[in-house]
PDB file of C-alpha atoms in Angstrom:
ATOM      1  CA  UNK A  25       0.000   0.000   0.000  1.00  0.00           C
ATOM      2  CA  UNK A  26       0.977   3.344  -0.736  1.00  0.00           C
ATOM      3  CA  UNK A  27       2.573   5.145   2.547  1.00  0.00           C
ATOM      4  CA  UNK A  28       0.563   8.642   1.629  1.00  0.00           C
ATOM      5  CA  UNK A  29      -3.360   8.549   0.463  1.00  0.00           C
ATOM      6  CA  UNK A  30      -3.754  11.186  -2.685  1.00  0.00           C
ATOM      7  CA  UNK A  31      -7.042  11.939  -1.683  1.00  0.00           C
ATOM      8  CA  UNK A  32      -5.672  13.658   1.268  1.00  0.00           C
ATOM      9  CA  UNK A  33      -5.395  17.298  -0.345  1.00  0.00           C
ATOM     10  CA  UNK A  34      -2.069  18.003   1.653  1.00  0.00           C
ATOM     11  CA  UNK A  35      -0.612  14.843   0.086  1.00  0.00           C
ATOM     12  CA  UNK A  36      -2.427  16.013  -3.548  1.00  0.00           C
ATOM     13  CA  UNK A  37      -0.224  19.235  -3.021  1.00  0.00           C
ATOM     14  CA  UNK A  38       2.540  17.490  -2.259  1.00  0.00           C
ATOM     15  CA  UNK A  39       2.262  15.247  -5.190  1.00  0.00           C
ATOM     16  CA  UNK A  40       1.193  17.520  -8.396  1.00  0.00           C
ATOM     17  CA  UNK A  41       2.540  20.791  -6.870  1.00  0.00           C
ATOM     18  CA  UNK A  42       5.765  19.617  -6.787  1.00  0.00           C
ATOM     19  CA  UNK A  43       8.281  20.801  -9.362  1.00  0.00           C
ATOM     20  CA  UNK A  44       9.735  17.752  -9.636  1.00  0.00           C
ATOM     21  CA  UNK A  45       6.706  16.228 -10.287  1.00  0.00           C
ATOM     22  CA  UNK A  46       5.694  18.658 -13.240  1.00  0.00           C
ATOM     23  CA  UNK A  47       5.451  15.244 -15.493  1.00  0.00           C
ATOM     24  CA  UNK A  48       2.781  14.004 -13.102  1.00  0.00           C
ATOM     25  CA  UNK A  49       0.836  16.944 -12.700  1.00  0.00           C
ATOM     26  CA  UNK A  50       1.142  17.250 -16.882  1.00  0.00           C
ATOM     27  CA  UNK A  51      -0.209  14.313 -17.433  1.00  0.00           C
ATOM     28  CA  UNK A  52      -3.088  14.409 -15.133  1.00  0.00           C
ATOM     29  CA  UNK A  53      -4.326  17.380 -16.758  1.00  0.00           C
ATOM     30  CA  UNK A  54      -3.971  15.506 -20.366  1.00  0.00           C
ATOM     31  CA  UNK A  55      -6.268  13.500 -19.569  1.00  0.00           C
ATOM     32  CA  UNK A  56      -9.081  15.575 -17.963  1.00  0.00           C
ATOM     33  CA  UNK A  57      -8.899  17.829 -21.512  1.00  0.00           C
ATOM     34  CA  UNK A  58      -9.837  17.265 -24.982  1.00  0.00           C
ATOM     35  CA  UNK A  59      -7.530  15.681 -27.642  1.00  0.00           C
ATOM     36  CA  UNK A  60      -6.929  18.839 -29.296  1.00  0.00           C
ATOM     37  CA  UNK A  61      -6.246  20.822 -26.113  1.00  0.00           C
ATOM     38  CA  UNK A  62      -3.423  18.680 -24.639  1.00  0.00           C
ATOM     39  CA  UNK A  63      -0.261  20.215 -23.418  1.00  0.00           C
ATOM     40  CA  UNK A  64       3.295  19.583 -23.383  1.00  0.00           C
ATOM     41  CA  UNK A  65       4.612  21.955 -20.313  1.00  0.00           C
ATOM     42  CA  UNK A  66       3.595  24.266 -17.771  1.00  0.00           C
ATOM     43  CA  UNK A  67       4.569  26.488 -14.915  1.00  0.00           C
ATOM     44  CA  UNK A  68       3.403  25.859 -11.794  1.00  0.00           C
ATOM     45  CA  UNK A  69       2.530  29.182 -10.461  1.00  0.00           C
ATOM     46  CA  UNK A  70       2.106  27.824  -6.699  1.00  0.00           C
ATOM     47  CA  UNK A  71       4.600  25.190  -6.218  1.00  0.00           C
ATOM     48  CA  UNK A  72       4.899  23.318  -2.862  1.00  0.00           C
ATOM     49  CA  UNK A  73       7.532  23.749  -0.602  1.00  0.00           C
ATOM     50  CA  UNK A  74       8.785  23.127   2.476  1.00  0.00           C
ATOM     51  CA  UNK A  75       9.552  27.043   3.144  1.00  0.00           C
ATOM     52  CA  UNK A  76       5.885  27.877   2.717  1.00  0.00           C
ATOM     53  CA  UNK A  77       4.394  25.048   4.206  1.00  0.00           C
ATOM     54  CA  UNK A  78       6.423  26.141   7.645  1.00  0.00           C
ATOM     55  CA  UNK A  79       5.121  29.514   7.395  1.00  0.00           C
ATOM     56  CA  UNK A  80       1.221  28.977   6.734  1.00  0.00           C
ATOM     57  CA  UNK A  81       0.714  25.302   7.399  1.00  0.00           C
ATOM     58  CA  UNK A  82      -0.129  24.798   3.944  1.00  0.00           C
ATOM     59  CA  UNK A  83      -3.798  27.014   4.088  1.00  0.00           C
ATOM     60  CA  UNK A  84      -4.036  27.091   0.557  1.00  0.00           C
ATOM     61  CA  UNK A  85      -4.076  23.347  -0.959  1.00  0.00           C
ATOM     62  CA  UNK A  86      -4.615  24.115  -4.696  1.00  0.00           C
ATOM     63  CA  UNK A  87      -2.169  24.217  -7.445  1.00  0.00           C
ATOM     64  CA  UNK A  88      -2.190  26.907  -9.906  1.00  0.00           C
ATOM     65  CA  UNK A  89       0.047  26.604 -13.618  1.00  0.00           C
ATOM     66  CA  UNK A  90       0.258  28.453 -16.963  1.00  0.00           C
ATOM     67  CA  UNK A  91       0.887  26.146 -20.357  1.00  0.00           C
ATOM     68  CA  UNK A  92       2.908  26.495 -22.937  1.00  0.00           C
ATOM     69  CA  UNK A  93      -0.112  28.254 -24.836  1.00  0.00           C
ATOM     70  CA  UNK A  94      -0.771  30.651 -22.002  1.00  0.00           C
ATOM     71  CA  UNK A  95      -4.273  29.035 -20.659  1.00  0.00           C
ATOM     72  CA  UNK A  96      -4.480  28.879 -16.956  1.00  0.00           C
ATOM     73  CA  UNK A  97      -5.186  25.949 -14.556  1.00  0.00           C
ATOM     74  CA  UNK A  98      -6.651  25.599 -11.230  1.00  0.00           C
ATOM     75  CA  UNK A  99      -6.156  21.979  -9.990  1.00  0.00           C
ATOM     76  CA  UNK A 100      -7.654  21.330  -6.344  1.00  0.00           C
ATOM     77  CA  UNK A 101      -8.695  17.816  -4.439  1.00  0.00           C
ATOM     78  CA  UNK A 102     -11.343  18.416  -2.015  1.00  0.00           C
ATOM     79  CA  UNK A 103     -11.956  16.027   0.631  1.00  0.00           C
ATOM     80  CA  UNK A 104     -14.510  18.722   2.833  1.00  0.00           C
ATOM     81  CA  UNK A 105     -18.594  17.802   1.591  1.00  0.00           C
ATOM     82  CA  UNK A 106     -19.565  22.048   1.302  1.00  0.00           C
ATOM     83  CA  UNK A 107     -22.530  23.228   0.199  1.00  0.00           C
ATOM     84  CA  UNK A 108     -22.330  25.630  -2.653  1.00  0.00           C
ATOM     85  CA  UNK A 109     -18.954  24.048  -4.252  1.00  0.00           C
ATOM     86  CA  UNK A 110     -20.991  24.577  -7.231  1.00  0.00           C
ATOM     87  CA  UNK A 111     -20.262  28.682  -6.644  1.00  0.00           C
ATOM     88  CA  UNK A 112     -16.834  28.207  -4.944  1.00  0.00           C
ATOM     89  CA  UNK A 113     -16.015  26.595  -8.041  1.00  0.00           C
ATOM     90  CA  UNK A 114     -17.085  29.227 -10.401  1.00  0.00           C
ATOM     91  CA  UNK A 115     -15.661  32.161  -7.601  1.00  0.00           C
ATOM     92  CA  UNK A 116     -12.305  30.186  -8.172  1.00  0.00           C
ATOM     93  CA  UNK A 117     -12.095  30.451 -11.703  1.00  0.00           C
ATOM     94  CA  UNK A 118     -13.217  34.225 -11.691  1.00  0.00           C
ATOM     95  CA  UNK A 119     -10.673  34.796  -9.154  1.00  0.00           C
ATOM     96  CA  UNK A 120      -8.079  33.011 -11.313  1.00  0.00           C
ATOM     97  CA  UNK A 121      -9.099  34.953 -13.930  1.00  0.00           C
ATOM     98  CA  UNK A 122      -9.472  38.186 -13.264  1.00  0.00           C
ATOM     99  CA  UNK A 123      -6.326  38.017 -11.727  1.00  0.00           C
ATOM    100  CA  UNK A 124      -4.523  37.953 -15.068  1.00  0.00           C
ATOM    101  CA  UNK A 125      -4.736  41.479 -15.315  1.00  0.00           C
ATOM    102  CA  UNK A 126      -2.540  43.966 -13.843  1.00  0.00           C
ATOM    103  CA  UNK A 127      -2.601  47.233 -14.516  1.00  0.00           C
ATOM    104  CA  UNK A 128      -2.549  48.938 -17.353  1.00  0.00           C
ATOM    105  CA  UNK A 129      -3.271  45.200 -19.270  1.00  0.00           C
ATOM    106  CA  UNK A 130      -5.756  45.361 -21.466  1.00  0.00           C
ATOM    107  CA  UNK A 131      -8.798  42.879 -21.623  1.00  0.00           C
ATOM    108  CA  UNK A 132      -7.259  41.236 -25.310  1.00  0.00           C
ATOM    109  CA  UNK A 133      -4.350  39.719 -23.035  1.00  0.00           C
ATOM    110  CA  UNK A 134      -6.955  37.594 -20.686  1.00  0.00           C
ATOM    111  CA  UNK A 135      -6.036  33.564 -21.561  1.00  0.00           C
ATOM    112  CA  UNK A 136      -8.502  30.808 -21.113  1.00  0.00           C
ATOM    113  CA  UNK A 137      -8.674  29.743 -17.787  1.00  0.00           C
ATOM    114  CA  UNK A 138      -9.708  26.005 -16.983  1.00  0.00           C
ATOM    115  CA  UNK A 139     -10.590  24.979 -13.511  1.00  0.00           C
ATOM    116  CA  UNK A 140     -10.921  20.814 -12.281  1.00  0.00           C
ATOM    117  CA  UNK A 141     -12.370  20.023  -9.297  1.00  0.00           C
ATOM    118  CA  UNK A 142     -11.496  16.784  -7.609  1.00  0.00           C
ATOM    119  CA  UNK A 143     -14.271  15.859  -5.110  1.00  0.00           C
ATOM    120  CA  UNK A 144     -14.378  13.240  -2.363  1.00  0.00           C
ATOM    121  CA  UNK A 145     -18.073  13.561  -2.244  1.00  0.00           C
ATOM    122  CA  UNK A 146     -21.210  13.814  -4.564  1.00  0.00           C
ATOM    123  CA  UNK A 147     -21.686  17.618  -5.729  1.00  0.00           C
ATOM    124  CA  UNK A 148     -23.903  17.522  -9.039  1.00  0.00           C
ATOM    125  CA  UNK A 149     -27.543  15.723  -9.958  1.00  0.00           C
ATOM    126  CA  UNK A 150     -25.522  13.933 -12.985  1.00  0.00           C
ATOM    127  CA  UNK A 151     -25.105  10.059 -13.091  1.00  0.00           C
ATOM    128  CA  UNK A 152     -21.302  10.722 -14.668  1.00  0.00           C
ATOM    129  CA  UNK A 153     -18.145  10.831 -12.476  1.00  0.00           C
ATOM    130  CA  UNK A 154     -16.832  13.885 -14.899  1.00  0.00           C
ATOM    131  CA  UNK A 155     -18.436  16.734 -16.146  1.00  0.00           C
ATOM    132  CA  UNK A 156     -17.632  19.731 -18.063  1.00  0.00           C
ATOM    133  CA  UNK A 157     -19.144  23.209 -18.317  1.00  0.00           C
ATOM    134  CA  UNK A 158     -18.829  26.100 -20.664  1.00  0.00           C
ATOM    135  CA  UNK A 159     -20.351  29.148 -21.525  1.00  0.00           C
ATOM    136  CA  UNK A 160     -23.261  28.391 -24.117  1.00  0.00           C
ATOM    137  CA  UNK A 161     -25.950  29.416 -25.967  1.00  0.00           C
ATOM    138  CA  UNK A 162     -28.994  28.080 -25.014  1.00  0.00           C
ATOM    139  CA  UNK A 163     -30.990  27.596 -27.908  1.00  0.00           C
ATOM    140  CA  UNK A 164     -27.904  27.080 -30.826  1.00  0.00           C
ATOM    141  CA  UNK A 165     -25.531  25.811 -27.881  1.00  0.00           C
ATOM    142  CA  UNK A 166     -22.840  27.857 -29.775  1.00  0.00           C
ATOM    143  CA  UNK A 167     -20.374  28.877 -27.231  1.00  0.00           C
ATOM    144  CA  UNK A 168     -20.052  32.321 -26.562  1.00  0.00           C
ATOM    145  CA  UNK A 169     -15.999  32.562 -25.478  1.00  0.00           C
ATOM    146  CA  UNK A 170     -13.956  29.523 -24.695  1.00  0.00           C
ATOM    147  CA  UNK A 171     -12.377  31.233 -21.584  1.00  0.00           C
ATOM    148  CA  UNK A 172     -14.379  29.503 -18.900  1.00  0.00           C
ATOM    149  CA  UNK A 173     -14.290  25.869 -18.330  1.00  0.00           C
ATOM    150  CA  UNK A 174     -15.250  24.191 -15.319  1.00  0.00           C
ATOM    151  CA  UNK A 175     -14.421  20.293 -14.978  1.00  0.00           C
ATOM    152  CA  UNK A 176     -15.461  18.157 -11.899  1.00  0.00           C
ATOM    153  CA  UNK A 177     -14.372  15.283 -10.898  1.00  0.00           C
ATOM    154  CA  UNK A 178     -16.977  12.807  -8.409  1.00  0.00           C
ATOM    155  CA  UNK A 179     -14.733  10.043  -6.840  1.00  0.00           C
ATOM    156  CA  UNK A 180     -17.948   8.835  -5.443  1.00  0.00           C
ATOM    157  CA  UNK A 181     -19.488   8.364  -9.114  1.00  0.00           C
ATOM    158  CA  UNK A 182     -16.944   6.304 -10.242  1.00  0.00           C
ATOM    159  CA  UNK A 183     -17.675   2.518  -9.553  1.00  0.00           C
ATOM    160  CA  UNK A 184     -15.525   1.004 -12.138  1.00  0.00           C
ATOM    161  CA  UNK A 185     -13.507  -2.384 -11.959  1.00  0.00           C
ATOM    162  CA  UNK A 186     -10.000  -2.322 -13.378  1.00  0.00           C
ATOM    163  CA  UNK A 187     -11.182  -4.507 -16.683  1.00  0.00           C
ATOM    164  CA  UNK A 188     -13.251  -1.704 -17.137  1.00  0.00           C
ATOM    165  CA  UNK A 189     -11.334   1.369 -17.287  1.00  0.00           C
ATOM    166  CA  UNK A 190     -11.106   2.659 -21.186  1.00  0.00           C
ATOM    167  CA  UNK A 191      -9.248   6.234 -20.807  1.00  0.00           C
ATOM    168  CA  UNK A 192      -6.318   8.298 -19.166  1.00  0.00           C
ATOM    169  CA  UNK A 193      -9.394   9.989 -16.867  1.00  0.00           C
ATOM    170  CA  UNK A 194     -10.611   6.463 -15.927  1.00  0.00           C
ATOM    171  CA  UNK A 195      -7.125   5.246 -15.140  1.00  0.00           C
ATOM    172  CA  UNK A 196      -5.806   8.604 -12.866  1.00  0.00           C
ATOM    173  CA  UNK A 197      -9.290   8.949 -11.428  1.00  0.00           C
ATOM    174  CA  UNK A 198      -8.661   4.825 -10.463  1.00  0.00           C
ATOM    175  CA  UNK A 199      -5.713   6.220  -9.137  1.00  0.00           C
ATOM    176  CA  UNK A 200      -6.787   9.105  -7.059  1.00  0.00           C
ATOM    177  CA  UNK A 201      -9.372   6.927  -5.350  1.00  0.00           C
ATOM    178  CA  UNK A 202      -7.865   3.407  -4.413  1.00  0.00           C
ATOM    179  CA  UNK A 203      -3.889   4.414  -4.432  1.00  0.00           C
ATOM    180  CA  UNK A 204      -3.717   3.644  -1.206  1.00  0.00           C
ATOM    181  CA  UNK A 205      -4.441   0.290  -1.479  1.00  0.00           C
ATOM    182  CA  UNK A 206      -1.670  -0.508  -4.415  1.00  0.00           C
ATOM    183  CA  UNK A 207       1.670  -1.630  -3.618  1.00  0.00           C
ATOM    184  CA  UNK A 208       4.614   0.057  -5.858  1.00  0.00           C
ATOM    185  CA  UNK A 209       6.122  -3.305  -6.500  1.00  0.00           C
ATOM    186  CA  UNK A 210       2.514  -4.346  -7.415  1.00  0.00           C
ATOM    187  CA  UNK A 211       0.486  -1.878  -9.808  1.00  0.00           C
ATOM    188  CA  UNK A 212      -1.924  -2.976 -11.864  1.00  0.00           C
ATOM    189  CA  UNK A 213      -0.966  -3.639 -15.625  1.00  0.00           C
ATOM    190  CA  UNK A 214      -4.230  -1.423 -16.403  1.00  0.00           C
ATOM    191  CA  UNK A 215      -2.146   1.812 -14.639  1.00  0.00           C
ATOM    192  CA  UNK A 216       0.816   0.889 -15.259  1.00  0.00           C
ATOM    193  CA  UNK A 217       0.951   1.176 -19.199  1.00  0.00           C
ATOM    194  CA  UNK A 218       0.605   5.094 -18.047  1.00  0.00           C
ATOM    195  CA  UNK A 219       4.062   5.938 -17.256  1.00  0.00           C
ATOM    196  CA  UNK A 220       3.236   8.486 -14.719  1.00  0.00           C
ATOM    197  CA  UNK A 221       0.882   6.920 -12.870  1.00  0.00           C
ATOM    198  CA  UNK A 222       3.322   4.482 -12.201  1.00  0.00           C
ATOM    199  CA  UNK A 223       5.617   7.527 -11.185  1.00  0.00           C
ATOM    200  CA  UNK A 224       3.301   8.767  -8.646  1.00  0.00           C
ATOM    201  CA  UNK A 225       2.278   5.591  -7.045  1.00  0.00           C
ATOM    202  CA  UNK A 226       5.974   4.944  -6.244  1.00  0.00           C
ATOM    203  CA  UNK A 227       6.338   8.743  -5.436  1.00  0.00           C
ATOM    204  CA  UNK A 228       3.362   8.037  -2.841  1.00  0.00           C
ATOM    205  CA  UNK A 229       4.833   5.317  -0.877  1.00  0.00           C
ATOM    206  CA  UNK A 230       8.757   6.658  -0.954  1.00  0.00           C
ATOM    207  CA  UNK A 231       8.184  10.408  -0.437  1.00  0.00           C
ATOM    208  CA  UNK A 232       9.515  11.740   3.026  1.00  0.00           C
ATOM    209  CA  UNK A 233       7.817  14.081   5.341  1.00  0.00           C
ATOM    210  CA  UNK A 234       9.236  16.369   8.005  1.00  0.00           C
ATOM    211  CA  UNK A 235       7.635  15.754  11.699  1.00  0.00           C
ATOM    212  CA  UNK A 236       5.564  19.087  11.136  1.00  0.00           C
ATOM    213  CA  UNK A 237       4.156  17.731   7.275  1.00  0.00           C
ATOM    214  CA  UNK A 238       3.694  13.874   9.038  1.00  0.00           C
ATOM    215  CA  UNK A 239       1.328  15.645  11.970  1.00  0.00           C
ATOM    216  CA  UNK A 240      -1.056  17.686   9.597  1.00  0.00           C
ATOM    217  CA  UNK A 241      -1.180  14.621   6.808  1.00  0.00           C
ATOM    218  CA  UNK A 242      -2.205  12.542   9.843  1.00  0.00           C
ATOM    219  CA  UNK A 243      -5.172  14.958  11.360  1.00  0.00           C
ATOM    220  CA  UNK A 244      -6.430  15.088   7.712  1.00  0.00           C
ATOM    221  CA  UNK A 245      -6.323  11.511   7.022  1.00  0.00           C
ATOM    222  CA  UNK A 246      -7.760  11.293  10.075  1.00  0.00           C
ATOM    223  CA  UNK A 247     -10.630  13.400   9.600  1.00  0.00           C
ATOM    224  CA  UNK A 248     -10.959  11.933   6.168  1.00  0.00           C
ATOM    225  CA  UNK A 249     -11.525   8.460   7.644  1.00  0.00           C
ATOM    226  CA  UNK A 250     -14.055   9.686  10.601  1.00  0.00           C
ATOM    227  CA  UNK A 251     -15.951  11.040   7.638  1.00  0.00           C
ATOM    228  CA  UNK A 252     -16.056   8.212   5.760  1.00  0.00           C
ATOM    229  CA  UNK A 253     -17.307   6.060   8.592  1.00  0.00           C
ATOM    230  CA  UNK A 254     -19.765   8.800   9.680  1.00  0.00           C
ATOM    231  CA  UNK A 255     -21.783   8.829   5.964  1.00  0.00           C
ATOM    232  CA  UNK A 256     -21.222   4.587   6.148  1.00  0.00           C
ATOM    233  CA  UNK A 257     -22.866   5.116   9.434  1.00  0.00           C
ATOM    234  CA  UNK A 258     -25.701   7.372   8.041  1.00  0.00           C
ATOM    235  CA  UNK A 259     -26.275   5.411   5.081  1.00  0.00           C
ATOM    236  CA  UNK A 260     -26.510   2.049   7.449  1.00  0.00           C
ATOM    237  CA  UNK A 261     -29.492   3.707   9.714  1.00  0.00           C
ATOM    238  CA  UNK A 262     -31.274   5.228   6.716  1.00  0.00           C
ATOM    239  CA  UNK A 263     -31.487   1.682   5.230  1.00  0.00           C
ATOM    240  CA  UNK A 264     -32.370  -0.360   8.816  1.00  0.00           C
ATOM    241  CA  UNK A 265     -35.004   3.338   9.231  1.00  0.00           C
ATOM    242  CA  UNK A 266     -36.264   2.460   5.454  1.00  0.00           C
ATOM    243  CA  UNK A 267     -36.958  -0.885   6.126  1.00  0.00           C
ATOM    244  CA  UNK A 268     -38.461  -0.635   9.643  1.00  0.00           C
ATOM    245  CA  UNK A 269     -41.076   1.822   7.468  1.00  0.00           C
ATOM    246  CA  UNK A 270     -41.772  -0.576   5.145  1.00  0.00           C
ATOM    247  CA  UNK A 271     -42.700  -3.117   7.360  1.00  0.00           C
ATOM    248  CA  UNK A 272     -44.504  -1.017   9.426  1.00  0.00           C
ATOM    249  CA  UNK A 273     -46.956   0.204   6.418  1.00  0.00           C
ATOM    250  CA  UNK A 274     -46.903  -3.542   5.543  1.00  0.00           C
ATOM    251  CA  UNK A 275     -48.102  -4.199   8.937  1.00  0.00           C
ATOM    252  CA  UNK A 276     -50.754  -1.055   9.091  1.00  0.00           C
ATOM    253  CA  UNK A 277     -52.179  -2.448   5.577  1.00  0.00           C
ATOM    254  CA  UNK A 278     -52.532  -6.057   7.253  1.00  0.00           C
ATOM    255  CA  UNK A 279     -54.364  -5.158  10.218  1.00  0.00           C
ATOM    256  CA  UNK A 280     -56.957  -2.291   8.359  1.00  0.00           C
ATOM    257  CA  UNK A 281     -57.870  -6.103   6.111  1.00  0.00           C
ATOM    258  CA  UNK A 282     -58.586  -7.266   9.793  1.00  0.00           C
ATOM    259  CA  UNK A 283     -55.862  -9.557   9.489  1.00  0.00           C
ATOM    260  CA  UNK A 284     -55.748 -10.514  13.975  1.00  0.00           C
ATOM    261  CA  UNK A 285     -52.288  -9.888  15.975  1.00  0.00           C
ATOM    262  CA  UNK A 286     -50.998 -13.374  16.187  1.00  0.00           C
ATOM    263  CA  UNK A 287     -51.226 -14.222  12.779  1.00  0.00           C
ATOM    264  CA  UNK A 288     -48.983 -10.795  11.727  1.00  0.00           C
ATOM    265  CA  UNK A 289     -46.242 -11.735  14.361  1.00  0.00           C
ATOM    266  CA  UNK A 290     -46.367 -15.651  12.492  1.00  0.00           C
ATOM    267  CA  UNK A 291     -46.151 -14.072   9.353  1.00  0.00           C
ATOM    268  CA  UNK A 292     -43.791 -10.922  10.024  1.00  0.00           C
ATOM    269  CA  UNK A 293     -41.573 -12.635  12.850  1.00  0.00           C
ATOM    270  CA  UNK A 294     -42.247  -9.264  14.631  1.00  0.00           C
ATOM    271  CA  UNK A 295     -42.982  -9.308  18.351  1.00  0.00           C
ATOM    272  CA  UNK A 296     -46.618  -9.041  19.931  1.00  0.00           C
ATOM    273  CA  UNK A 297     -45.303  -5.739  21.709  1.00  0.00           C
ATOM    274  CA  UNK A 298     -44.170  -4.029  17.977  1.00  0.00           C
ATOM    275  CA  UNK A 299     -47.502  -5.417  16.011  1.00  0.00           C
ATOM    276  CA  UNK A 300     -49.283  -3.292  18.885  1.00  0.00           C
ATOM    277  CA  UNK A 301     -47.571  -0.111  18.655  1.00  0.00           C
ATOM    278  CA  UNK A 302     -48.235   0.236  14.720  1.00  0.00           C
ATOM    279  CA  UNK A 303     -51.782  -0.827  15.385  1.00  0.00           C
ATOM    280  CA  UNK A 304     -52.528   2.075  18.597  1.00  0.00           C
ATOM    281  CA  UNK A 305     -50.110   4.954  16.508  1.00  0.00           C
ATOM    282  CA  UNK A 306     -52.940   4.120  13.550  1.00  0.00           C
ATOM    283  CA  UNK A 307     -55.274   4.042  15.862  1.00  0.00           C
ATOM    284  CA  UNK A 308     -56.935   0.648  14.251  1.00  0.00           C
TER     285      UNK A 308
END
């Protein structure tokens, strides 16, 4: 197993905003864009490193880089379930874009800015792990300026078994959600044949943390494992409430037929006590 967990954003940082992983975070971003738009180098315009991470504890956990072409890219793993991501998301990329202007720059030198949104939780009402949006017309769905674009990225959504994955977004998003549970001596053929994939998984289970970067990867893996087990938790009652409702309408329709106690508790295996309390809160 891998000795950090990617889905941890400090360990994301640490991973793709690493200048010496520029490769990794290059490729990653290949495969969330179009054929056409695919890059060949960037700049990483907040790079991790130790100095900074001393100084602010590492506050801001997204990674910001300029292509070769000039367009802009906002890459952030969150792990926190928010309401309103759907606006964070678009305040980010305003922010990000806005910010290309300094003074005196006029609005001809603004570049496309893209923004992808790694989520650890559901976000959208879409049945797809990744979606994209755009500016568009509504009625010709002509786009109006190919400066905003908007990609997010539903761990949650994606249920897919390794003899299923098809594409470089289906292999890094395999990645980002079960790397902790591949060995570096081990990867799967399926991620392997991606060269960088292969890079980070081995990246993940050799990199070394100071004491101070080893304490705040802990609390968040920590957190991100009480969370987990808190929505298993939540899910678990929902379905043992769900069912105790079903059987208790099951039971209300039984006795309204005039169906008698003792012949509900044979038939339900429920006890003479519960058959009574459905029958006096319906008052039959």
């Amino acid at each position: 197993m891998c000795r950090l967990n990617p889905r941890v954003d400090f360990a994301f940082k640490k991973l793709f905003g690493s200048e010496e992983n520029k490769d990794i975070l290059i490729s990653f971003i290949n495969s969330v864009l179009d054929e056409e738009e695919q890059i060949k180098d960037l700049v990483l315009k907040n790079p991790y490193n130790a100095k900074n991470f001393k100084n602010d504890k590492l506050s801001i956990l997204d990674v910001k880089a300029v292509d070769e072409k000039g367009v802009w890219y906002n890459i952030e793993m969150q792990i926190t379930d928010q309401d309103y991501y759907d606006k964070r998301a678009l305040y980010y990329w305003a922010r990000l874009y806005t910010g290309q202007l300094e003074s005196g720059i006029n609005y001809d030198k603004l570049e496309k800015t893209i923004v992808i949104n790694v989520l650890n939780f559901n976000c959208l009402d879409e049945e797809e792990y990744h979606n994209v949006y755009q500016l568009l017309n509504r009625q010709s769905k002509e786009e109006l300026i190919d400066h905003l674009e908007i990609h997010f990225i539903e761990l949650e959504k994606y249920n897919k078994d390794l003899s299923e994955v098809q594409t470089a977004l289906d292999r890094w998003t395999e990645f980002l959600k079960r790397a902790d549970q591949y060995d570096k001596d081990q990867i799967p053929s399926q991620l392997a044949e991606v060269e960088s994939i292969e890079k980070a998984i081995k990246v993940l289970d050799t990199i070394g943390l100071t004491k101070e970067e080893r304490e705040v990867y802990e609390a968040r893996l920590k957190w991100l494992r009480d969370e987990e087990m808190a929505l298993k938790k939540a899910e678990r009652k929902g379905m043992e409430r769900g069912i105790e409702r079903g059987i208790e309408k099951i039971v209300k329709s039984m006795l309204e037929k005039g169906i008698g106690v003792e012949e509900i508790i044979q038939m339900t295996d429920l006890d003479k006590e519960s058959v009574n309390k459905i029958k006096e809160s319906y008052n039959i």
